[in-house]
Amino acid sequence: MASHALLNIAVRAARRAGEVIVRSMNNLESLTVTAKARNDFVSEVDRAAEAQIVEIIRRHYPHHAILAEEGGAQGEHEVRWIIDPLDGTTNFLHGFPVFAVSIACEQSGRLEHAVVYDPMRQELFTASRGGGAHLDNRRIRVSKQRTLEGALLGTGFPFRANDRYLDTYFAMLKAATQIAAGIRRPGAAALDLAYVAAGRIDGFWEFGLAPWDTAAGTLLVQEAGGHIGTPSGEPYQQGGHVVAGNPRVYAALLELFAPYIPEEMRAR
Ligand code: IPD
Ligand code: CA
Ligand code: CA
């Protein structure tokens, strides 16, 4: 529930960004799209959505620091907002309706508030430290699934710089495929983590994520009673390789993946 002023602002900003995104679904063909790198696209919609979010935050909290995917790091303050204005840009650009707005607010490096908003389904996932996680106004919890057998897992395939881990990843995917009930690759990491929090998937893993992909999702998972860490079971610092799930599925994934993790990945 949006009872905190900072969370209220995050919700307002996420909804506004969602409107910008949904409105532009009708003219995808005429969008200006630029490649940040090979197969890494940013559209004017990512930028417009981010501008709306930043404007709303700045209006209320002009001195807070911001880390946003498109605009980078701005300002220094103990309160910092971590923003992915459009998580799932590739989906969005193809009209594949799975994407979200992700906004987290941290204080002195500790995540305090989180919003992941899916503008297509108009689903609002929120969390505040100590206050639990919510989907709209209902409390959400991770699933009660006890084993990988029968579990529905989410994942993301490694690409760009992380394609050096493809063999490791496919070994893990093979092992998971042989035991789980199903594996999905929806294409928006923030939403994947929100789905772990809501118990829609029992676990999730992906390599090489950015802080804005995972900041809000991390608090959602934790406040919903789940675990999130690195593939070798270290605490997850925002950015890098991630495994999440309900406590049992999380532990089972770590055990399943352990034989495949290369030394250099353990260091992260
Ligand atoms: C991407 C999505 C995707 C994940 C990528 C992210 P973007 O974010 O979360 O699911 O596999 O690693 O970069 O670029 O669409 O904001
Ligand atoms: Ca993202
Ligand atoms: Ca993005």
CSV table of C-alpha atoms and ligand atoms in Angstrom, one decimal:
chain,number,residue,atom,x,y,z
A,1,MET,CA,0.0,0.0,0.0
A,2,ALA,CA,1.2,3.4,-0.9
A,3,SER,CA,1.4,4.9,2.6
A,4,HIS,CA,4.8,6.5,2.4
A,5,ALA,CA,5.5,9.9,0.7
A,6,LEU,CA,8.5,8.5,-1.2
A,7,LEU,CA,6.5,5.5,-2.4
A,8,ASN,CA,3.6,7.7,-3.4
A,9,ILE,CA,5.9,9.7,-5.6
A,10,ALA,CA,7.4,6.5,-7.1
A,11,VAL,CA,3.9,5.2,-7.9
A,12,ARG,CA,2.9,8.5,-9.5
A,13,ALA,CA,6.0,8.6,-11.6
A,14,ALA,CA,5.7,5.0,-12.7
A,15,ARG,CA,2.1,5.4,-13.7
A,16,ARG,CA,2.9,8.6,-15.7
A,17,ALA,CA,5.8,6.8,-17.5
A,18,GLY,CA,3.3,3.9,-18.2
A,19,GLU,CA,1.0,6.3,-19.9
A,20,VAL,CA,3.8,7.6,-22.1
A,21,ILE,CA,4.7,4.0,-23.0
A,22,VAL,CA,1.2,2.8,-23.7
A,23,ARG,CA,0.3,5.8,-25.8
A,24,SER,CA,3.2,5.2,-28.1
A,25,MET,CA,2.2,1.5,-28.7
A,26,ASN,CA,0.0,2.8,-31.5
A,27,ASN,CA,2.8,4.3,-33.6
A,28,LEU,CA,5.7,1.9,-33.0
A,29,GLU,CA,6.7,2.1,-36.7
A,30,SER,CA,7.4,5.8,-36.6
A,31,LEU,CA,9.5,5.8,-33.4
A,32,THR,CA,13.0,7.1,-33.4
A,33,VAL,CA,15.2,4.2,-32.3
A,34,THR,CA,18.9,4.3,-31.8
A,35,ALA,CA,21.4,1.5,-31.1
A,36,LYS,CA,23.5,2.0,-27.9
A,37,ALA,CA,25.4,-1.0,-29.0
A,38,ARG,CA,24.8,-4.0,-31.2
A,39,ASN,CA,21.3,-5.3,-30.4
A,40,ASP,CA,20.9,-2.8,-27.6
A,41,PHE,CA,18.3,-0.3,-28.6
A,42,VAL,CA,16.9,2.8,-27.0
A,43,SER,CA,13.8,4.6,-28.3
A,44,GLU,CA,12.5,8.1,-27.8
A,45,VAL,CA,9.9,6.4,-25.6
A,46,ASP,CA,12.5,5.2,-23.1
A,47,ARG,CA,13.8,8.7,-22.9
A,48,ALA,CA,10.4,10.4,-22.7
A,49,ALA,CA,9.3,8.0,-19.9
A,50,GLU,CA,12.5,8.6,-18.0
A,51,ALA,CA,12.1,12.4,-18.4
A,52,GLN,CA,8.6,12.2,-16.9
A,53,ILE,CA,9.9,10.1,-13.9
A,54,VAL,CA,12.9,12.4,-13.2
A,55,GLU,CA,10.7,15.5,-13.5
A,56,ILE,CA,8.2,14.2,-11.0
A,57,ILE,CA,11.0,13.2,-8.5
A,58,ARG,CA,12.9,16.4,-9.0
A,59,ARG,CA,9.7,18.5,-8.4
A,60,HIS,CA,9.3,17.0,-5.0
A,61,TYR,CA,12.9,16.2,-4.1
A,62,PRO,CA,15.3,18.4,-6.1
A,63,HIS,CA,18.4,17.3,-4.1
A,64,HIS,CA,18.0,13.6,-4.2
A,65,ALA,CA,20.5,11.5,-6.3
A,66,ILE,CA,19.3,9.6,-9.3
A,67,LEU,CA,20.7,6.6,-11.2
A,68,ALA,CA,18.7,6.2,-14.3
A,69,GLU,CA,19.4,3.9,-17.2
A,70,GLU,CA,19.3,6.5,-20.0
A,71,GLY,CA,20.6,9.6,-18.0
A,72,GLY,CA,23.1,7.9,-15.8
A,73,ALA,CA,24.1,9.0,-12.3
A,74,GLN,CA,23.1,12.5,-11.3
A,75,GLY,CA,23.7,14.3,-8.0
A,76,GLU,CA,24.9,13.1,-4.6
A,77,HIS,CA,22.6,12.5,-1.7
A,78,GLU,CA,21.9,9.8,0.8
A,79,VAL,CA,18.6,9.2,-0.9
A,80,ARG,CA,19.0,7.8,-4.4
A,81,TRP,CA,16.4,6.8,-7.0
A,82,ILE,CA,17.2,3.9,-9.3
A,83,ILE,CA,15.2,4.0,-12.4
A,84,ASP,CA,14.5,1.8,-15.4
A,85,PRO,CA,11.9,3.8,-17.4
A,86,LEU,CA,11.1,0.9,-19.7
A,87,ASP,CA,12.4,-2.5,-18.8
A,88,GLY,CA,11.8,-4.8,-21.8
A,89,THR,CA,12.6,-2.3,-24.6
A,90,THR,CA,13.2,-5.1,-27.2
A,91,ASN,CA,9.7,-6.5,-26.4
A,92,PHE,CA,8.2,-3.0,-26.6
A,93,LEU,CA,9.8,-2.2,-29.9
A,94,HIS,CA,8.3,-5.4,-31.4
A,95,GLY,CA,4.9,-4.8,-29.9
A,96,PHE,CA,5.4,-7.9,-27.6
A,97,PRO,CA,3.4,-6.7,-24.6
A,98,VAL,CA,5.7,-7.6,-21.8
A,99,PHE,CA,7.5,-4.6,-20.3
A,100,ALA,CA,7.5,-2.5,-17.1
A,101,VAL,CA,8.6,0.6,-15.4
A,102,SER,CA,10.9,0.0,-12.5
A,103,ILE,CA,11.6,2.6,-9.8
A,104,ALA,CA,13.5,2.0,-6.5
A,105,CYS,CA,14.4,4.4,-3.7
A,106,GLU,CA,17.4,3.7,-1.5
A,107,GLN,CA,18.6,5.5,1.6
A,108,SER,CA,22.3,5.2,2.5
A,109,GLY,CA,22.7,2.4,0.1
A,110,ARG,CA,19.7,0.3,1.5
A,111,LEU,CA,16.7,-0.3,-0.6
A,112,GLU,CA,13.6,1.3,1.1
A,113,HIS,CA,10.9,1.5,-1.6
A,114,ALA,CA,10.1,-0.3,-4.8
A,115,VAL,CA,7.6,0.0,-7.6
A,116,VAL,CA,7.3,-2.2,-10.7
A,117,TYR,CA,4.4,-1.1,-12.9
A,118,ASP,CA,3.2,-3.2,-15.9
A,119,PRO,CA,1.2,-0.7,-18.0
A,120,MET,CA,-0.3,-3.3,-20.3
A,121,ARG,CA,-2.0,-5.2,-17.4
A,122,GLN,CA,-2.1,-2.1,-15.2
A,123,GLU,CA,-0.6,-4.1,-12.4
A,124,LEU,CA,1.3,-2.2,-9.8
A,125,PHE,CA,3.8,-4.0,-7.6
A,126,THR,CA,5.0,-2.1,-4.6
A,127,ALA,CA,7.1,-2.7,-1.5
A,128,SER,CA,8.5,-0.8,1.3
A,129,ARG,CA,11.1,-2.1,3.7
A,130,GLY,CA,9.4,-3.9,6.6
A,131,GLY,CA,5.9,-3.3,5.1
A,132,GLY,CA,5.6,-6.3,2.8
A,133,ALA,CA,5.0,-6.4,-0.9
A,134,HIS,CA,1.8,-5.7,-2.6
A,135,LEU,CA,0.1,-6.1,-6.0
A,136,ASP,CA,-2.3,-3.2,-6.2
A,137,ASN,CA,-3.8,-3.3,-2.7
A,138,ARG,CA,-3.3,-7.0,-2.0
A,139,ARG,CA,-0.4,-8.4,-0.1
A,140,ILE,CA,1.7,-10.8,-2.2
A,141,ARG,CA,4.0,-13.6,-1.1
A,142,VAL,CA,6.4,-15.9,-2.9
A,143,SER,CA,5.1,-19.3,-3.8
A,144,LYS,CA,5.0,-22.3,-1.5
A,145,GLN,CA,6.5,-24.5,-4.1
A,146,ARG,CA,9.0,-26.8,-2.3
A,147,THR,CA,11.0,-28.5,-5.0
A,148,LEU,CA,12.3,-27.7,-8.5
A,149,GLU,CA,10.2,-30.6,-9.7
A,150,GLY,CA,6.9,-29.0,-10.5
A,151,ALA,CA,8.4,-25.5,-10.4
A,152,LEU,CA,7.8,-22.8,-13.0
A,153,LEU,CA,11.0,-20.8,-13.5
A,154,GLY,CA,11.8,-17.5,-15.2
A,155,THR,CA,15.1,-16.7,-16.8
A,156,GLY,CA,16.9,-14.4,-19.2
A,157,PHE,CA,19.5,-15.5,-21.8
A,158,PRO,CA,22.9,-13.9,-21.6
A,159,PHE,CA,23.8,-11.6,-24.3
A,160,ARG,CA,26.2,-8.8,-25.2
A,161,ALA,CA,29.3,-9.0,-22.9
A,162,ASN,CA,27.7,-11.8,-21.0
A,163,ASP,CA,27.6,-14.1,-24.0
A,164,ARG,CA,30.9,-15.4,-22.8
A,165,TYR,CA,28.9,-17.3,-20.2
A,166,LEU,CA,26.7,-18.9,-22.8
A,167,ASP,CA,28.1,-22.4,-22.2
A,168,THR,CA,27.7,-22.1,-18.5
A,169,TYR,CA,24.2,-20.7,-18.9
A,170,PHE,CA,23.1,-23.5,-21.3
A,171,ALA,CA,24.5,-26.1,-18.9
A,172,MET,CA,22.3,-24.6,-16.2
A,173,LEU,CA,19.3,-24.2,-18.5
A,174,LYS,CA,19.7,-27.9,-19.5
A,175,ALA,CA,19.8,-29.0,-15.8
A,176,ALA,CA,16.8,-26.8,-15.0
A,177,THR,CA,14.8,-27.9,-18.0
A,178,GLN,CA,15.3,-31.6,-17.0
A,179,ILE,CA,13.7,-31.1,-13.6
A,180,ALA,CA,11.4,-28.0,-13.6
A,181,ALA,CA,7.7,-28.0,-14.8
A,182,GLY,CA,8.5,-25.1,-17.2
A,183,ILE,CA,10.8,-22.3,-17.9
A,184,ARG,CA,9.9,-18.9,-19.3
A,185,ARG,CA,11.9,-16.0,-20.8
A,186,PRO,CA,9.4,-13.1,-20.7
A,187,GLY,CA,12.0,-10.4,-21.4
A,188,ALA,CA,11.7,-7.9,-18.6
A,189,ALA,CA,13.8,-8.7,-15.6
A,190,ALA,CA,12.1,-6.2,-13.3
A,191,LEU,CA,8.8,-7.9,-14.0
A,192,ASP,CA,10.3,-11.4,-13.6
A,193,LEU,CA,11.4,-10.4,-10.1
A,194,ALA,CA,7.9,-9.0,-9.4
A,195,TYR,CA,6.5,-12.3,-10.6
A,196,VAL,CA,8.7,-14.2,-8.1
A,197,ALA,CA,7.4,-11.9,-5.4
A,198,ALA,CA,3.8,-12.6,-6.5
A,199,GLY,CA,4.4,-16.3,-6.6
A,200,ARG,CA,3.7,-16.5,-10.3
A,201,ILE,CA,7.1,-18.0,-10.9
A,202,ASP,CA,8.9,-20.0,-8.2
A,203,GLY,CA,12.4,-18.9,-9.1
A,204,PHE,CA,14.4,-16.8,-11.6
A,205,TRP,CA,18.0,-16.5,-12.8
A,206,GLU,CA,19.9,-14.3,-15.2
A,207,PHE,CA,23.5,-13.1,-15.7
A,208,GLY,CA,24.8,-9.6,-16.1
A,209,LEU,CA,21.9,-7.5,-15.0
A,210,ALA,CA,22.1,-3.8,-14.3
A,211,PRO,CA,21.2,-2.0,-11.0
A,212,TRP,CA,18.1,-0.5,-12.7
A,213,ASP,CA,16.9,-3.9,-13.8
A,214,THR,CA,16.9,-5.4,-10.3
A,215,ALA,CA,16.7,-2.7,-7.6
A,216,ALA,CA,12.9,-2.6,-7.3
A,217,GLY,CA,12.6,-6.3,-7.9
A,218,THR,CA,15.1,-7.1,-5.2
A,219,LEU,CA,13.0,-5.4,-2.5
A,220,LEU,CA,9.8,-6.9,-3.9
A,221,VAL,CA,11.2,-10.4,-3.6
A,222,GLN,CA,12.6,-9.8,-0.1
A,223,GLU,CA,9.5,-8.2,1.2
A,224,ALA,CA,7.4,-11.1,-0.2
A,225,GLY,CA,9.5,-13.5,1.8
A,226,GLY,CA,11.8,-14.6,-1.0
A,227,HIS,CA,15.6,-14.8,-1.4
A,228,ILE,CA,17.8,-13.2,-3.9
A,229,GLY,CA,21.6,-13.7,-4.3
A,230,THR,CA,24.4,-14.4,-6.7
A,231,PRO,CA,24.6,-17.8,-8.4
A,232,SER,CA,27.2,-18.8,-5.8
A,233,GLY,CA,24.9,-17.7,-2.9
A,234,GLU,CA,26.6,-14.4,-2.0
A,235,PRO,CA,24.4,-11.4,-1.2
A,236,TYR,CA,23.4,-9.7,-4.4
A,237,GLN,CA,24.8,-6.2,-4.7
A,238,GLN,CA,22.8,-4.3,-7.4
A,239,GLY,CA,24.1,-5.2,-10.8
A,240,GLY,CA,25.5,-8.6,-11.9
A,241,HIS,CA,24.4,-12.2,-11.9
A,242,VAL,CA,21.3,-13.1,-10.0
A,243,VAL,CA,19.3,-16.0,-8.7
A,244,ALA,CA,16.0,-15.4,-6.9
A,245,GLY,CA,13.1,-17.5,-5.6
A,246,ASN,CA,11.1,-18.6,-2.7
A,247,PRO,CA,13.5,-19.8,0.0
A,248,ARG,CA,13.3,-23.5,-1.0
A,249,VAL,CA,13.5,-23.0,-4.7
A,250,TYR,CA,16.3,-20.5,-4.3
A,251,ALA,CA,18.3,-23.0,-2.3
A,252,ALA,CA,17.5,-25.7,-4.8
A,253,LEU,CA,18.6,-23.6,-7.7
A,254,LEU,CA,22.0,-22.8,-6.0
A,255,GLU,CA,22.5,-26.5,-5.5
A,256,LEU,CA,21.6,-27.3,-9.1
A,257,PHE,CA,23.8,-24.6,-10.5
A,258,ALA,CA,26.9,-25.1,-8.2
A,259,PRO,CA,28.7,-27.7,-10.5
A,260,TYR,CA,28.6,-25.3,-13.5
A,261,ILE,CA,29.7,-22.0,-12.0
A,262,PRO,CA,33.1,-20.9,-13.3
A,263,GLU,CA,35.7,-19.5,-10.8
A,264,GLU,CA,35.5,-16.0,-12.2
A,265,MET,CA,31.7,-15.9,-11.7
A,266,ARG,CA,32.1,-16.9,-8.0
A,267,ALA,CA,34.1,-13.7,-7.4
A,268,ARG,CA,31.0,-11.6,-8.3
B,1,IPD,C1,16.5,-5.8,-20.3
B,1,IPD,C2,15.4,-6.7,-19.8
B,1,IPD,C3,15.7,-8.1,-20.2
B,1,IPD,C4,17.1,-8.6,-19.7
B,1,IPD,C5,18.2,-7.6,-20.1
B,1,IPD,C6,17.8,-6.2,-19.7
B,1,IPD,P1,16.0,-3.3,-21.0
B,1,IPD,O1,16.3,-4.5,-19.9
B,1,IPD,O2,15.3,-6.7,-18.4
B,1,IPD,O3,14.8,-9.0,-19.7
B,1,IPD,O4,17.3,-9.9,-20.2
B,1,IPD,O5,19.3,-8.1,-19.5
B,1,IPD,O6,18.9,-5.4,-20.2
B,1,IPD,O7,17.3,-3.0,-21.7
B,1,IPD,O8,14.9,-3.7,-21.8
B,1,IPD,O9,15.7,-2.1,-20.0
B,2,CA,CA,16.2,-3.1,-18.0
B,3,CA,CA,15.3,0.0,-20.0
